[in-house]
Amino acid sequence: MPPADTETSTAETLAGFVEQHAQRRPDGIAIRYGDLQWSWADWASRIRRAAGALRAAGVQRGQCVAFLDKNHPACLEVLFAAASMGAVTTVVNWRVIGDELVHVLDDCGARLLFVGAELQPSVESVVSRVAGLERIVVVGGDADEY
């Protein structure tokens, strides 16, 4: 794996893997989650948009975002989008709360926290204690900001 300060070609990233499949099999099914179904082309497009949103939020190469939710396809979007730009995603178990959540988010240096709508109330009381956390993005539910 190349050092964090070197450029990596798109083909060598997780997002590059998706882009290659999107070119070869654009209509093939890439993701199924309940009734949700994304083709490779859909997924590649979602990853590009998510990467653009991360850049617009100020996330840079080598920085960290965190994801806290039960299983949700948005986690894959964030993970692959961050990887495409050289950022890191820390996926946090949805059962982590309170002081333990503060420790995990401080330790990874998360700038953004993506949190499931169902779990948002449990993080509200602790996020102010996380140094460097700039924004919470709610995924899923009526409050979906993603």
mmCIF file of C-alpha atoms in Angstrom:
data_model
loop_
_atom_site.group_PDB
_atom_site.id
_atom_site.type_symbol
_atom_site.label_atom_id
_atom_site.label_comp_id
_atom_site.label_asym_id
_atom_site.label_seq_id
_atom_site.Cartn_x
_atom_site.Cartn_y
_atom_site.Cartn_z
ATOM 1 C CA MET A 1 0.000 0.000 0.000
ATOM 2 C CA PRO A 2 1.444 3.403 -0.929
ATOM 3 C CA PRO A 3 2.183 5.985 1.772
ATOM 4 C CA ALA A 4 -0.632 8.443 2.511
ATOM 5 C CA ASP A 5 1.239 11.317 0.885
ATOM 6 C CA THR A 6 1.489 9.703 -2.568
ATOM 7 C CA GLU A 7 -1.145 9.697 -5.271
ATOM 8 C CA THR A 8 -3.043 6.481 -5.929
ATOM 9 C CA SER A 9 -4.592 5.812 -9.310
ATOM 10 C CA THR A 10 -8.370 5.517 -9.352
ATOM 11 C CA ALA A 11 -8.121 1.935 -10.568
ATOM 12 C CA GLU A 12 -6.359 0.985 -7.324
ATOM 13 C CA THR A 13 -9.126 2.276 -5.043
ATOM 14 C CA LEU A 14 -12.410 0.753 -3.930
ATOM 15 C CA ALA A 15 -14.212 3.412 -5.960
ATOM 16 C CA GLY A 16 -12.045 2.475 -8.950
ATOM 17 C CA PHE A 17 -13.271 -1.092 -8.621
ATOM 18 C CA VAL A 18 -16.862 0.189 -8.790
ATOM 19 C CA GLU A 19 -16.067 2.486 -11.742
ATOM 20 C CA GLN A 20 -14.555 -0.441 -13.664
ATOM 21 C CA HIS A 21 -17.681 -2.525 -13.080
ATOM 22 C CA ALA A 22 -19.881 0.449 -14.006
ATOM 23 C CA GLN A 23 -18.114 0.644 -17.371
ATOM 24 C CA ARG A 24 -18.258 -3.096 -18.026
ATOM 25 C CA ARG A 25 -21.725 -3.847 -16.618
ATOM 26 C CA PRO A 26 -23.567 -0.568 -16.028
ATOM 27 C CA ASP A 27 -26.970 -2.200 -15.614
ATOM 28 C CA GLY A 28 -25.745 -5.151 -13.525
ATOM 29 C CA ILE A 29 -26.914 -5.227 -9.909
ATOM 30 C CA ALA A 30 -24.244 -3.992 -7.509
ATOM 31 C CA ILE A 31 -26.219 -3.462 -4.276
ATOM 32 C CA ARG A 32 -29.393 -5.018 -2.916
ATOM 33 C CA TYR A 33 -30.779 -3.920 0.427
ATOM 34 C CA GLY A 34 -34.386 -4.815 1.112
ATOM 35 C CA ASP A 35 -36.381 -3.290 -1.728
ATOM 36 C CA LEU A 36 -33.487 -1.027 -2.686
ATOM 37 C CA GLN A 37 -31.472 -2.040 -5.720
ATOM 38 C CA TRP A 38 -28.601 -0.117 -7.335
ATOM 39 C CA SER A 39 -26.907 -0.910 -10.609
ATOM 40 C CA TRP A 40 -23.143 -0.535 -10.922
ATOM 41 C CA ALA A 41 -23.702 2.741 -12.821
ATOM 42 C CA ASP A 42 -26.051 4.014 -10.075
ATOM 43 C CA TRP A 43 -23.605 3.101 -7.354
ATOM 44 C CA ALA A 44 -20.634 4.679 -9.130
ATOM 45 C CA SER A 45 -22.637 7.884 -9.563
ATOM 46 C CA ARG A 46 -23.649 7.905 -5.891
ATOM 47 C CA ILE A 47 -20.014 7.433 -4.829
ATOM 48 C CA ARG A 48 -18.879 10.335 -7.032
ATOM 49 C CA ARG A 49 -21.600 12.596 -5.587
ATOM 50 C CA ALA A 50 -20.775 11.538 -2.035
ATOM 51 C CA ALA A 51 -17.072 12.249 -2.639
ATOM 52 C CA GLY A 52 -18.019 15.684 -3.942
ATOM 53 C CA ALA A 53 -20.098 16.303 -0.829
ATOM 54 C CA LEU A 54 -17.200 15.241 1.406
ATOM 55 C CA ARG A 55 -14.863 17.623 -0.439
ATOM 56 C CA ALA A 56 -17.436 20.427 -0.161
ATOM 57 C CA ALA A 57 -17.603 19.763 3.582
ATOM 58 C CA GLY A 58 -13.846 20.298 3.770
ATOM 59 C CA VAL A 59 -12.714 16.678 4.112
ATOM 60 C CA GLN A 60 -9.234 16.214 2.664
ATOM 61 C CA ARG A 61 -6.897 13.353 1.867
ATOM 62 C CA GLY A 62 -5.752 11.588 5.037
ATOM 63 C CA GLN A 63 -8.588 12.941 7.186
ATOM 64 C CA CYS A 64 -11.265 10.821 8.850
ATOM 65 C CA VAL A 65 -15.034 10.641 8.775
ATOM 66 C CA ALA A 66 -17.042 8.289 10.978
ATOM 67 C CA PHE A 67 -20.214 6.307 10.353
ATOM 68 C CA LEU A 68 -22.545 5.180 13.146
ATOM 69 C CA ASP A 69 -25.662 3.247 12.215
ATOM 70 C CA LYS A 70 -27.086 -0.202 11.875
ATOM 71 C CA ASN A 71 -26.518 -1.845 8.493
ATOM 72 C CA HIS A 72 -27.322 0.724 5.819
ATOM 73 C CA PRO A 73 -26.098 1.155 2.220
ATOM 74 C CA ALA A 74 -25.127 4.760 2.989
ATOM 75 C CA CYS A 75 -22.201 3.293 4.935
ATOM 76 C CA LEU A 76 -20.830 1.788 1.728
ATOM 77 C CA GLU A 77 -21.268 5.086 -0.090
ATOM 78 C CA VAL A 78 -19.347 6.976 2.593
ATOM 79 C CA LEU A 79 -16.661 4.282 2.820
ATOM 80 C CA PHE A 80 -16.064 4.139 -0.943
ATOM 81 C CA ALA A 81 -16.369 7.916 -1.431
ATOM 82 C CA ALA A 82 -13.836 8.623 1.308
ATOM 83 C CA ALA A 83 -11.484 5.986 -0.089
ATOM 84 C CA SER A 84 -11.730 7.515 -3.573
ATOM 85 C CA MET A 85 -10.288 10.776 -2.251
ATOM 86 C CA GLY A 86 -7.735 9.279 0.121
ATOM 87 C CA ALA A 87 -9.762 9.905 3.275
ATOM 88 C CA VAL A 88 -10.523 7.283 5.907
ATOM 89 C CA THR A 89 -13.858 6.049 7.257
ATOM 90 C CA THR A 90 -14.171 4.713 10.787
ATOM 91 C CA VAL A 91 -17.262 2.540 11.037
ATOM 92 C CA VAL A 92 -18.501 2.596 14.625
ATOM 93 C CA ASN A 93 -20.642 -0.178 16.069
ATOM 94 C CA TRP A 94 -24.136 1.180 16.682
ATOM 95 C CA ARG A 95 -24.050 -0.066 20.275
ATOM 96 C CA VAL A 96 -21.163 2.272 21.185
ATOM 97 C CA ILE A 97 -22.520 5.178 23.251
ATOM 98 C CA GLY A 98 -21.523 7.782 25.810
ATOM 99 C CA ASP A 99 -17.888 8.101 26.886
ATOM 100 C CA GLU A 100 -16.880 5.174 24.688
ATOM 101 C CA LEU A 101 -18.255 6.956 21.604
ATOM 102 C CA VAL A 102 -16.401 10.135 22.548
ATOM 103 C CA HIS A 103 -13.185 8.113 22.863
ATOM 104 C CA VAL A 104 -13.629 6.386 19.482
ATOM 105 C CA LEU A 105 -14.417 9.638 17.658
ATOM 106 C CA ASP A 106 -11.559 11.500 19.361
ATOM 107 C CA ASP A 107 -9.144 8.654 18.684
ATOM 108 C CA CYS A 108 -9.892 8.452 14.960
ATOM 109 C CA GLY A 109 -10.007 12.235 14.584
ATOM 110 C CA ALA A 110 -13.365 12.268 12.813
ATOM 111 C CA ARG A 111 -14.299 15.596 11.236
ATOM 112 C CA LEU A 112 -17.759 14.436 10.182
ATOM 113 C CA LEU A 113 -20.057 11.903 11.782
ATOM 114 C CA PHE A 114 -22.700 10.175 9.701
ATOM 115 C CA VAL A 115 -25.359 8.847 12.051
ATOM 116 C CA GLY A 116 -28.562 6.927 11.475
ATOM 117 C CA ALA A 117 -31.738 8.885 12.233
ATOM 118 C CA GLU A 118 -32.719 6.293 14.823
ATOM 119 C CA LEU A 119 -29.417 6.757 16.671
ATOM 120 C CA GLN A 120 -29.182 10.552 16.447
ATOM 121 C CA PRO A 121 -30.753 11.182 19.875
ATOM 122 C CA SER A 122 -28.123 8.992 21.559
ATOM 123 C CA VAL A 123 -25.230 11.004 20.094
ATOM 124 C CA GLU A 124 -26.608 14.504 20.672
ATOM 125 C CA SER A 125 -25.430 14.561 24.276
ATOM 126 C CA VAL A 126 -21.842 13.549 23.517
ATOM 127 C CA VAL A 127 -20.808 15.172 20.246
ATOM 128 C CA SER A 128 -19.995 18.503 21.856
ATOM 129 C CA ARG A 129 -17.241 16.663 23.772
ATOM 130 C CA VAL A 130 -15.513 15.426 20.597
ATOM 131 C CA ALA A 131 -12.569 17.618 19.642
ATOM 132 C CA GLY A 132 -12.432 18.363 15.922
ATOM 133 C CA LEU A 133 -15.890 17.048 15.055
ATOM 134 C CA GLU A 134 -17.320 19.698 12.748
ATOM 135 C CA ARG A 135 -20.606 18.274 11.566
ATOM 136 C CA ILE A 136 -23.177 15.521 12.036
ATOM 137 C CA VAL A 137 -24.953 14.198 8.945
ATOM 138 C CA VAL A 138 -28.168 12.232 9.510
ATOM 139 C CA VAL A 139 -28.829 9.247 7.234
ATOM 140 C CA GLY A 140 -32.082 7.388 6.808
ATOM 141 C CA GLY A 141 -35.519 8.307 8.059
ATOM 142 C CA ASP A 142 -37.396 11.546 7.456
ATOM 143 C CA ALA A 143 -34.406 13.631 8.575
ATOM 144 C CA ASP A 144 -32.109 12.185 5.896
ATOM 145 C CA GLU A 145 -29.482 14.826 5.090
ATOM 146 C CA TYR A 146 -27.327 12.544 3.023
#
